[in-house]
XYZ file of C-alpha atoms in Angstrom:
659
model
C -15.556 36.799 -36.349
C -19.638 35.894 -34.840
C -21.549 39.120 -35.163
C -21.215 38.804 -30.608
C -17.589 39.816 -31.208
C -16.025 36.803 -30.371
C -13.560 34.528 -32.693
C -14.785 30.659 -33.078
C -12.090 27.787 -32.822
C -11.059 26.179 -35.436
C -14.331 23.750 -35.265
C -16.540 25.427 -33.583
C -15.165 25.055 -29.656
C -15.966 26.941 -28.039
C -13.307 26.066 -25.336
C -9.551 23.735 -26.870
C -9.471 21.727 -24.408
C -6.138 19.757 -22.885
C -3.872 22.289 -25.172
C -3.167 25.962 -24.051
C -4.403 28.723 -25.960
C -2.894 30.426 -28.892
C -2.866 33.554 -29.512
C -5.614 33.317 -32.481
C -8.263 32.325 -29.394
C -7.994 35.220 -28.087
C -11.656 35.738 -28.706
C -12.898 32.383 -26.309
C -9.898 33.117 -23.036
C -11.610 35.165 -20.333
C -10.893 34.984 -16.906
C -8.056 36.414 -17.394
C -8.202 39.983 -17.441
C -6.742 41.576 -14.449
C -3.324 39.124 -14.385
C -2.772 39.534 -18.650
C -2.926 42.979 -17.637
C -0.390 42.860 -14.360
C 1.837 40.788 -16.427
C 1.944 43.425 -19.473
C 2.049 46.469 -17.609
C 5.288 44.692 -15.648
C 6.614 43.430 -18.335
C 6.646 46.708 -20.113
C 8.048 48.841 -16.879
C 11.087 45.431 -15.776
C 13.695 44.698 -17.038
C 13.077 40.833 -15.359
C 9.447 39.525 -15.383
C 9.344 35.927 -13.803
C 5.761 35.096 -14.473
C 5.762 31.417 -12.429
C 2.634 28.893 -11.019
C 2.218 25.754 -10.570
C 1.504 23.540 -14.033
C -1.567 23.758 -15.981
C -2.656 26.742 -14.414
C -2.156 28.006 -17.319
C 0.728 29.929 -18.169
C 0.927 29.002 -21.875
C -2.011 30.420 -22.173
C -2.326 33.740 -20.191
C 0.666 34.831 -22.435
C -0.569 34.181 -25.582
C -3.890 34.804 -24.952
C -3.664 36.736 -22.269
C -0.520 39.556 -22.366
C 0.254 39.793 -26.206
C -3.469 40.648 -27.200
C -3.338 42.486 -24.552
C -0.098 45.399 -25.318
C -1.286 46.268 -28.981
C 1.184 45.500 -32.086
C 1.915 49.732 -32.347
C 2.909 50.288 -28.493
C 5.226 47.577 -28.504
C 7.258 45.000 -30.221
C 6.236 42.026 -29.120
C 8.873 38.783 -30.947
C 6.641 35.510 -30.892
C 6.652 33.438 -27.701
C 10.340 31.707 -27.946
C 11.083 29.172 -26.262
C 15.075 27.646 -25.025
C 14.932 23.683 -24.968
C 16.876 21.883 -28.351
C 15.174 19.489 -30.244
C 18.238 17.206 -31.740
C 17.337 18.297 -35.699
C 18.733 22.267 -35.604
C 21.929 20.440 -34.403
C 21.826 18.098 -37.896
C 24.639 20.127 -40.957
C 24.817 23.192 -38.244
C 27.799 24.172 -37.818
C 29.323 24.688 -33.449
C 27.439 26.504 -31.066
C 28.078 28.301 -29.104
C 25.086 27.666 -26.222
C 22.355 25.192 -27.963
C 20.255 27.435 -25.816
C 20.857 30.351 -28.374
C 19.627 28.841 -31.116
C 16.522 26.899 -29.715
C 15.702 30.229 -28.939
C 16.125 32.618 -32.164
C 14.852 29.813 -34.243
C 11.420 30.237 -31.644
C 12.113 33.840 -33.742
C 13.355 33.344 -37.001
C 11.871 31.309 -40.193
C 16.009 30.991 -41.514
C 17.720 27.816 -41.273
C 19.699 26.915 -38.606
C 22.638 27.797 -40.700
C 21.879 30.997 -40.946
C 21.423 31.832 -37.473
C 24.023 28.947 -35.013
C 27.068 31.949 -35.705
C 24.552 34.665 -33.748
C 24.670 36.109 -30.341
C 21.021 37.289 -28.804
C 22.622 40.779 -28.817
C 23.309 39.290 -32.684
C 19.854 39.268 -33.880
C 18.035 41.711 -32.168
C 20.544 44.413 -33.477
C 19.859 43.140 -37.044
C 15.902 43.657 -37.116
C 14.956 47.136 -37.718
C 13.594 50.340 -34.388
C 10.961 50.274 -34.894
C 9.148 53.812 -33.414
C 4.977 55.071 -31.285
C 3.964 58.193 -33.902
C 6.331 60.721 -32.229
C 9.667 59.006 -33.219
C 10.487 57.957 -29.776
C 11.763 54.094 -29.327
C 8.384 51.842 -28.553
C 9.800 48.931 -25.953
C 11.626 45.587 -27.615
C 9.268 42.447 -25.918
C 11.359 38.729 -25.587
C 9.886 35.804 -23.852
C 10.228 32.119 -23.328
C 7.093 29.988 -21.922
C 9.130 26.450 -20.374
C 11.440 29.004 -19.002
C 12.506 25.644 -16.994
C 13.952 23.505 -19.498
C 16.976 25.874 -19.161
C 17.440 23.748 -16.091
C 16.246 20.062 -17.317
C 18.280 19.077 -19.988
C 21.464 16.725 -19.679
C 24.822 17.130 -18.662
C 26.036 18.540 -22.047
C 23.547 21.613 -22.187
C 23.872 22.231 -19.006
C 27.021 23.521 -19.580
C 26.023 25.625 -21.940
C 23.913 27.713 -19.553
C 25.949 30.124 -18.247
C 26.692 31.084 -22.102
C 22.935 31.869 -23.222
C 22.866 33.905 -19.268
C 25.803 36.508 -20.469
C 24.446 36.614 -23.088
C 20.793 38.006 -22.622
C 22.891 40.322 -20.173
C 24.440 41.528 -22.971
C 21.511 42.474 -25.068
C 19.299 43.485 -22.248
C 22.341 46.389 -21.137
C 23.458 47.198 -25.260
C 18.974 48.664 -25.707
C 18.173 50.075 -23.249
C 14.207 49.782 -24.688
C 14.261 45.878 -23.962
C 12.929 43.213 -21.684
C 12.284 39.845 -20.598
C 9.870 37.848 -19.624
C 10.090 34.176 -18.311
C 7.753 31.754 -17.600
C 8.755 28.877 -15.435
C 7.103 26.091 -12.943
C 6.757 27.049 -9.330
C 9.218 24.602 -8.251
C 12.145 26.268 -10.502
C 12.403 29.053 -8.579
C 15.208 28.185 -7.052
C 17.220 28.353 -8.787
C 16.653 31.574 -11.998
C 17.665 33.151 -8.126
C 21.104 33.073 -9.469
C 19.569 34.505 -12.568
C 17.941 36.923 -12.002
C 20.230 40.009 -10.816
C 22.636 39.755 -13.414
C 18.951 39.642 -16.216
C 17.329 41.950 -13.745
C 19.894 44.303 -13.064
C 18.310 46.171 -11.214
C 14.680 46.374 -12.501
C 12.988 43.012 -12.135
C 9.995 41.465 -10.712
C 7.903 38.825 -10.212
C 4.400 37.000 -10.298
C 2.202 34.084 -9.439
C -0.612 32.299 -10.570
C -3.263 31.617 -8.637
C -5.973 28.679 -10.383
C -9.428 31.052 -11.038
C -11.336 32.768 -8.462
C -15.001 31.492 -8.196
C -16.034 34.483 -9.935
C -12.637 33.636 -12.980
C -13.874 30.597 -13.221
C -17.404 31.195 -14.045
C -16.263 33.962 -16.340
C -14.180 31.508 -18.255
C -17.412 28.353 -18.984
C -20.499 31.146 -19.528
C -18.654 33.612 -21.764
C -16.975 31.518 -24.724
C -20.703 30.810 -24.507
C -21.587 34.822 -26.706
C -20.418 33.716 -30.009
C -22.990 30.664 -29.765
C -25.852 29.504 -30.209
C -26.098 28.176 -26.516
C -25.689 29.618 -23.630
C -25.770 28.423 -19.488
C -29.439 28.354 -17.750
C -29.789 29.979 -13.865
C -26.826 28.360 -11.775
C -25.617 25.727 -14.080
C -22.820 26.892 -14.661
C -22.690 27.609 -11.157
C -23.281 24.061 -10.629
C -20.659 23.016 -12.735
C -17.891 25.320 -10.579
C -19.056 23.472 -7.830
C -18.806 20.192 -9.483
C -14.596 21.294 -9.815
C -14.707 22.983 -6.698
C -16.170 19.315 -4.688
C -13.319 16.517 -4.496
C -13.696 13.031 -2.503
C -11.464 11.013 -1.501
C -10.981 7.385 -0.051
C -9.012 5.801 2.250
C -7.993 1.870 2.054
C -10.858 1.298 4.855
C -13.995 3.064 2.725
C -13.935 5.596 4.429
C -14.674 8.801 2.749
C -13.786 12.668 2.786
C -14.974 15.480 0.772
C -13.311 18.803 0.240
C -14.459 22.102 -0.681
C -11.365 23.603 -2.565
C -10.733 27.202 -3.504
C -9.120 27.657 -6.410
C -10.343 26.174 -9.883
C -7.986 24.688 -11.996
C -7.616 26.173 -15.654
C -6.937 23.079 -17.431
C -9.493 20.882 -15.562
C -12.356 22.970 -16.266
C -11.579 23.636 -20.301
C -11.451 19.460 -20.351
C -14.991 19.424 -18.104
C -16.314 22.204 -20.578
C -14.404 20.637 -23.795
C -16.386 17.168 -23.012
C -19.681 18.351 -21.740
C -19.462 20.585 -25.539
C -19.279 17.412 -27.013
C -21.743 15.037 -25.187
C -25.073 17.841 -25.012
C -27.411 16.602 -28.601
C -27.318 19.439 -30.820
C -30.571 20.656 -30.143
C -29.408 21.872 -27.040
C -29.130 25.527 -26.576
C -29.866 26.571 -23.324
C -27.136 24.200 -21.709
C -30.135 24.098 -17.683
C -28.265 22.363 -13.914
C -30.469 18.936 -15.529
C -27.929 19.354 -19.151
C -24.269 20.310 -16.178
C -26.037 16.968 -13.761
C -26.843 14.649 -16.421
C -23.387 15.283 -19.139
C -21.820 17.248 -17.253
C -19.768 14.293 -14.819
C -16.082 15.737 -14.286
C -14.954 12.667 -12.212
C -15.745 10.416 -15.607
C -14.273 13.637 -17.654
C -10.699 13.349 -15.369
C -10.795 9.981 -15.064
C -11.333 9.751 -19.018
C -8.375 12.730 -19.452
C -5.873 10.429 -16.875
C -7.135 6.752 -19.790
C -5.232 9.161 -22.533
C -2.432 10.268 -20.842
C -1.471 7.015 -20.014
C -1.581 5.397 -23.213
C -0.079 8.060 -24.316
C 2.903 8.120 -22.132
C 2.751 4.024 -21.579
C 3.545 3.744 -26.140
C 5.453 6.769 -26.209
C 8.416 5.475 -23.594
C 6.917 1.403 -24.209
C 5.611 1.008 -21.218
C 2.529 -1.115 -20.231
C -0.278 1.378 -18.980
C -1.648 -1.447 -15.975
C 2.433 -1.362 -14.710
C 2.588 3.325 -14.857
C -1.378 2.774 -13.379
C 0.139 0.764 -10.489
C 2.456 3.020 -10.886
C 1.013 6.109 -9.788
C -1.251 4.269 -7.370
C 1.314 2.625 -5.408
C 3.811 6.578 -4.889
C 1.678 9.334 -4.788
C -2.056 7.765 -3.041
C -1.908 6.989 0.295
C -3.515 4.108 2.076
C -5.393 7.047 3.051
C -7.096 8.323 0.421
C -4.695 11.100 0.287
C -1.788 12.466 -2.016
C 1.227 10.758 -1.378
C 4.769 12.416 -3.092
C 8.206 10.317 -4.210
C 11.396 12.541 -4.579
C 12.921 12.350 -8.033
C 16.271 10.023 -8.233
C 19.709 10.034 -11.272
C 17.935 7.379 -13.864
C 13.960 6.268 -12.046
C 11.793 7.997 -9.108
C 9.577 5.488 -6.650
C 11.095 2.837 -9.880
C 9.252 4.508 -12.448
C 11.915 5.941 -15.277
C 12.471 9.923 -14.956
C 11.759 9.825 -18.432
C 7.972 9.082 -18.142
C 8.124 10.628 -14.764
C 8.739 13.986 -16.593
C 5.691 12.815 -19.387
C 3.573 12.486 -16.453
C 4.823 15.685 -15.421
C 4.383 17.008 -18.713
C 0.443 16.602 -18.994
C -0.922 17.875 -15.645
C -1.000 13.799 -14.226
C 2.351 14.602 -11.922
C 3.025 18.262 -11.006
C 7.125 18.419 -8.436
C 8.781 21.489 -6.536
C 11.894 21.765 -5.353
C 12.011 20.568 -1.564
C 15.274 20.497 0.802
C 17.646 20.115 -2.110
C 15.746 17.164 -4.236
C 13.403 17.749 -6.630
C 9.585 15.993 -4.928
C 6.573 15.248 -7.982
C 2.729 14.282 -6.827
C -0.344 14.324 -8.734
C -0.905 17.876 -9.596
C -4.722 17.852 -8.253
C -6.656 15.847 -4.880
C -9.668 15.481 -8.450
C -7.316 13.529 -9.680
C -7.129 10.419 -6.952
C -10.498 9.263 -7.757
C -9.588 9.211 -11.537
C -6.411 7.461 -11.138
C -7.328 4.725 -8.064
C -10.133 4.076 -10.289
C -9.497 4.214 -13.834
C -11.116 1.102 -15.188
C -15.212 1.294 -13.920
C -15.032 -2.034 -14.017
C -12.351 -2.274 -11.516
C -14.893 -0.431 -9.367
C -17.758 -3.078 -9.809
C -15.705 -6.186 -9.325
C -14.646 -4.282 -6.137
C -17.870 -3.301 -5.404
C -19.511 -6.908 -5.760
C -16.763 -7.875 -3.386
C -17.965 -4.911 -0.448
C -21.333 -7.151 -1.477
C -19.693 -10.529 -0.510
C -18.842 -9.439 2.582
C -22.388 -7.231 3.262
C -20.518 -4.011 3.309
C -23.302 -2.540 2.121
C -22.709 1.847 1.661
C -18.982 0.923 0.737
C -20.105 -1.177 -1.868
C -22.407 2.270 -2.924
C -19.983 3.752 -3.107
C -17.787 2.362 -5.608
C -21.207 1.286 -7.545
C -21.523 5.092 -7.750
C -17.761 5.483 -8.298
C -18.261 3.305 -11.315
C -20.595 5.750 -12.482
C -19.172 8.393 -11.942
C -16.418 7.135 -14.436
C -17.194 5.449 -16.756
C -18.373 6.856 -20.729
C -21.498 8.661 -20.702
C -23.500 5.956 -23.523
C -21.457 2.969 -21.728
C -24.924 1.079 -21.236
C -22.608 -2.260 -19.758
C -21.544 -0.557 -16.607
C -24.494 1.213 -15.845
C -26.597 -2.000 -16.074
C -23.401 -3.476 -13.960
C -24.837 -0.589 -11.114
C -28.388 -1.236 -11.623
C -28.401 -5.063 -10.496
C -25.750 -4.270 -7.287
C -27.913 -1.342 -6.354
C -30.498 -3.878 -6.431
C -27.944 -6.247 -4.084
C -27.354 -3.110 -2.313
C -30.343 -2.722 -1.826
C -31.396 -6.366 -0.992
C -29.418 -6.123 1.464
C -30.010 -2.968 3.429
C -33.833 -3.972 3.720
C -35.940 -2.084 1.125
C -37.223 -4.257 -1.368
C -38.911 -2.085 -4.486
C -36.432 0.210 -4.222
C -34.738 -3.432 -5.843
C -37.116 -3.672 -7.711
C -37.107 -1.289 -9.879
C -33.666 -1.451 -10.065
C -33.913 -5.105 -10.901
C -36.196 -4.021 -13.384
C -33.831 -0.936 -14.773
C -30.562 -3.321 -14.885
C -32.643 -6.110 -16.877
C -33.881 -3.177 -19.459
C -29.836 -2.403 -19.786
C -29.127 -5.251 -20.292
C -32.119 -6.519 -22.890
C -31.010 -3.694 -25.084
C -27.368 -4.501 -25.461
C -28.619 -8.016 -25.523
C -26.906 -9.393 -23.273
C -28.923 -12.444 -22.073
C -26.209 -13.561 -19.233
C -27.179 -9.964 -17.720
C -31.085 -10.460 -18.182
C -30.970 -14.004 -16.461
C -28.315 -12.963 -13.556
C -30.892 -9.864 -12.869
C -34.250 -11.813 -12.884
C -32.866 -13.932 -10.923
C -31.863 -11.813 -8.389
C -35.287 -10.077 -8.639
C -36.820 -13.965 -8.200
C -34.580 -14.928 -5.200
C -35.673 -11.489 -4.032
C -39.476 -12.537 -4.305
C -38.897 -16.217 -2.792
C -37.478 -13.780 0.276
C -40.773 -11.738 0.718
C -43.568 -15.160 0.719
C -44.766 -13.592 -3.235
C -43.903 -17.217 -4.687
C -46.117 -16.499 -7.788
C -43.581 -14.134 -8.162
C -40.284 -15.687 -8.034
C -42.167 -18.793 -10.635
C -42.336 -16.378 -13.018
C -38.465 -14.576 -12.705
C -36.732 -17.289 -11.843
C -38.286 -20.012 -15.124
C -37.163 -16.389 -17.126
C -34.122 -16.221 -16.106
C -34.247 -20.766 -16.337
C -34.690 -20.112 -19.714
C -31.496 -17.215 -20.445
C -28.856 -18.747 -18.603
C -30.154 -22.853 -18.390
C -26.209 -23.287 -16.808
C -27.549 -21.621 -13.902
C -28.003 -24.235 -11.223
C -28.454 -21.834 -8.656
C -31.487 -19.994 -10.622
C -32.774 -23.467 -10.586
C -32.476 -24.136 -6.950
C -34.208 -21.479 -6.547
C -36.797 -22.395 -9.663
C -37.500 -26.056 -8.036
C -37.933 -23.896 -4.458
C -40.388 -21.929 -5.334
C -42.613 -24.748 -7.234
C -42.452 -26.576 -3.596
C -43.787 -23.263 -2.783
C -46.498 -22.563 -5.060
C -47.521 -26.816 -4.478
C -46.152 -27.516 -7.244
C -43.117 -30.262 -6.321
C -43.066 -32.565 -9.056
C -42.273 -28.784 -11.218
C -39.752 -28.721 -8.578
C -38.899 -32.447 -8.942
C -38.131 -31.998 -12.678
C -36.378 -29.454 -12.731
C -33.686 -30.775 -10.085
C -33.460 -33.115 -11.509
C -32.227 -31.723 -14.505
C -29.803 -29.312 -12.773
C -28.338 -32.448 -10.886
C -28.192 -34.341 -14.766
C -25.981 -31.826 -16.366
C -24.026 -30.605 -14.255
C -20.367 -32.762 -12.483
C -20.353 -30.591 -9.721
C -22.348 -31.886 -6.317
C -24.903 -29.506 -5.990
C -25.210 -29.670 -2.005
C -28.322 -27.196 -1.596
C -30.163 -29.249 -5.030
C -29.353 -32.235 -3.264
C -30.768 -30.864 0.034
C -34.178 -30.131 -1.976
C -34.217 -32.883 -4.226
C -34.434 -34.897 -0.848
C -36.524 -33.277 1.370
C -39.085 -33.002 -1.151
C -38.683 -37.493 -1.983
C -39.362 -37.003 1.586
C -42.528 -35.388 1.309
C -44.006 -37.510 -1.188
C -43.351 -40.488 0.678
C -40.902 -41.745 -1.806
C -38.369 -42.464 1.733
C -35.522 -44.759 -0.767
C -34.510 -42.386 -2.774
C -35.097 -39.389 -0.123
C -32.312 -40.691 1.529
C -30.586 -41.602 -1.547
C -30.049 -38.361 -1.762
C -30.060 -36.641 2.017
C -27.390 -39.301 2.514
C -24.892 -37.295 0.851
C -25.208 -34.034 2.411
C -24.893 -35.737 5.652
C -22.436 -33.292 5.997
C -23.679 -29.716 5.686
C -26.953 -30.879 7.798
C -29.629 -27.597 8.506
C -32.555 -27.830 10.714
C -34.535 -28.663 7.840
C -31.927 -31.744 6.469
C -32.172 -33.483 9.609
C -35.906 -32.896 9.291
C -36.756 -34.084 5.868
C -33.678 -37.068 6.672
C -35.608 -38.357 10.059
C -39.521 -38.143 7.763
C -37.557 -40.658 5.536
C -36.094 -42.695 7.971
C -39.757 -43.463 9.535
C -40.407 -44.088 6.105
C -38.703 -46.849 5.361
C -38.656 -48.265 9.363
C -36.152 -47.216 10.770
C -37.455 -45.741 14.022
C -34.657 -44.828 15.816
C -32.747 -43.276 13.806
C -35.735 -41.276 12.249
C -36.407 -39.995 16.849
C -33.516 -38.964 17.258
C -32.979 -36.740 14.478
C -36.487 -35.825 15.156
C -34.756 -34.754 18.600
C -32.370 -33.222 16.800
C -34.140 -31.280 14.337
C -36.211 -30.372 16.592
C -33.610 -28.971 19.097
C -33.060 -25.897 16.272
C -36.072 -24.742 14.762
C -36.702 -22.109 16.230
C -39.622 -20.471 13.950
C -39.590 -23.042 10.909
C -42.662 -24.526 9.960
C -41.982 -27.053 7.135
C -38.804 -28.442 10.180
C -42.049 -28.471 12.815
C -44.318 -30.472 10.216
C -42.013 -33.084 9.145
C -40.790 -33.561 13.005
C -44.290 -33.784 13.293
C -45.683 -36.434 10.338
C -42.156 -38.172 12.552
C -44.327 -38.163 15.475
C -47.574 -39.310 13.675
C -46.048 -42.392 12.583
C -43.447 -42.969 15.968
C -47.433 -43.667 17.520
C -46.961 -40.740 19.738
C -49.499 -38.491 18.488
C -49.347 -35.886 21.349
C -46.489 -35.172 20.039
C -47.537 -34.867 16.761
C -50.576 -31.796 16.673
C -47.970 -29.470 19.313
C -45.644 -30.128 16.609
C -47.693 -29.100 14.068
C -49.621 -25.865 15.873
C -46.271 -25.083 16.183
C -45.397 -25.601 12.023
C -48.693 -23.571 11.426
C -47.945 -20.482 14.370
C -44.653 -20.766 12.198
C -43.316 -17.961 10.460
C -40.049 -18.375 9.898
C -39.759 -19.210 6.797
C -43.722 -19.808 6.798
C -45.040 -22.968 5.393
C -46.322 -22.262 1.726
C -50.543 -23.204 1.418
C -50.202 -27.118 0.349
C -48.464 -27.765 3.223
C -49.902 -25.660 6.025
C -53.541 -27.999 5.230
C -51.715 -30.222 5.465
C -50.527 -29.957 9.590
C -54.133 -28.932 10.039
C -54.978 -32.270 9.660
C -52.564 -33.509 12.540
C -54.519 -31.713 14.787
C -57.416 -32.460 17.137
C -60.945 -32.174 16.664
C -62.435 -29.207 18.167
C -64.887 -29.973 20.810
């Protein structure tokens, strides 16, 4: 016991995580005092009490850590919680039994060898126990319970034949002992299965209790109170923020539309998963868990995604089914195109193509839940919150989808997918965070937020550097350089792109952009060196690099070399390439062809300064001084793109002298 009167767990963890609470965990079990009291009262009062609820709502935990400790051993004679799932090991070297359910239940109550229990009925076993009385010598009630009682109805055919005998033995024991009380704890989808037996078991005295998820106030108690025996506590609004997150569900449909839902209850299994993971994520020196800690470490989606990964891996290994196949099946069978929960009914051997043994295993691990409808058993995901966890189990998949959205200029969707990847990644997964920052930068470029883009690119570069990922650093610096190129910050573009090419020397796109940056700062020969290197090492025809080298060679009055490149890109000519080819043709003395191509370039030039200047130079060579001056004037005023400074001076020389 701690000084606060709370029992610590064996590991010092105040939250039990995925497993159910045990009786020794009662000092950590909070938020269910009302339910424990009501069930204890019903159990003592009625011959039959049925507690039911969905999978993961906490029935087993409530029974062990809430109800049994509340009763007290001096007021009732409570046997250990029983189970009836037949264990084949119990039947080895055991004489034939009248009911395997009976043997399983008696084995839950006694450590005696199965052979000694095989011939006993439930009444026989109970009659052999010494009668217990209170301090007034009055008999005290004998309480028996069966947890996961739905196991009576989920066995193989040979077990189903034992069910009637088992129920008859229970009824006989209840009738023979006026103080005997039975509690059945079961999933609510099996309620219809117990109805035919409730009269014979209850004998006119029966009650039902529906266990629901936590309410907001009880969820807060279940979060805060386990810390009473530790050196930590929740600060103002921190636990409330955690509950808000547990009650918020985000749904994405196939069109990228997002819906945010607020649910009223909090699933106990989800609360334990998240709180356990939060506790383990906190630095050792943290004593007060603040709102900032919750925001930083209590990523509900990431924790639930980790939970899904572990459960799918367990099921995949146990049943020898590829994990990817299970994940794809879950998406196909239980998530609609609208991003909501779908349903699938259980067939004789398979559910929507998946073996029923695998489906039942997923139900046991709180991924799926089932209910009976129209005579069939239907499955769905345990909670809306698992939709995102199933869809985005692999954060890298989300990042790849975000990159696809970027390629389609779907900026908002790319941002949302990237946010999903960050939410579902492990906190210390720096690779995912670095990739996400790079995508956030690309999104900011697309939405016209250059300063935001630079911040994201800088953050991504730092993370990739920590990971010693030179390729990642290079890609981010190349993106930052292209942004500077676009904004007209050519010196910064040269710096960023030079650093990028040094780290990723095989990135010919970055080399082409670096050459373009050199040209803009008035270093065309440096640009040619970069382009020559890029074109020499690749076996591909790099149209952009060829077009740019041809244009620069034309600007440098080298028509033969320029035409050699420009002739290779004639099928993909843009106005800039047309104007460069026109200039090269004029320099080579092919005036008619030059005049025609210059006219084509001018027709589509718009406010492109370099195109207009090259066309002006063509007209100078053709002897059309007036046309050349007009085009040069337009080139000086152009802004899409504007002329680099070294070409602007060249254009001014073509203007007539002022009077």
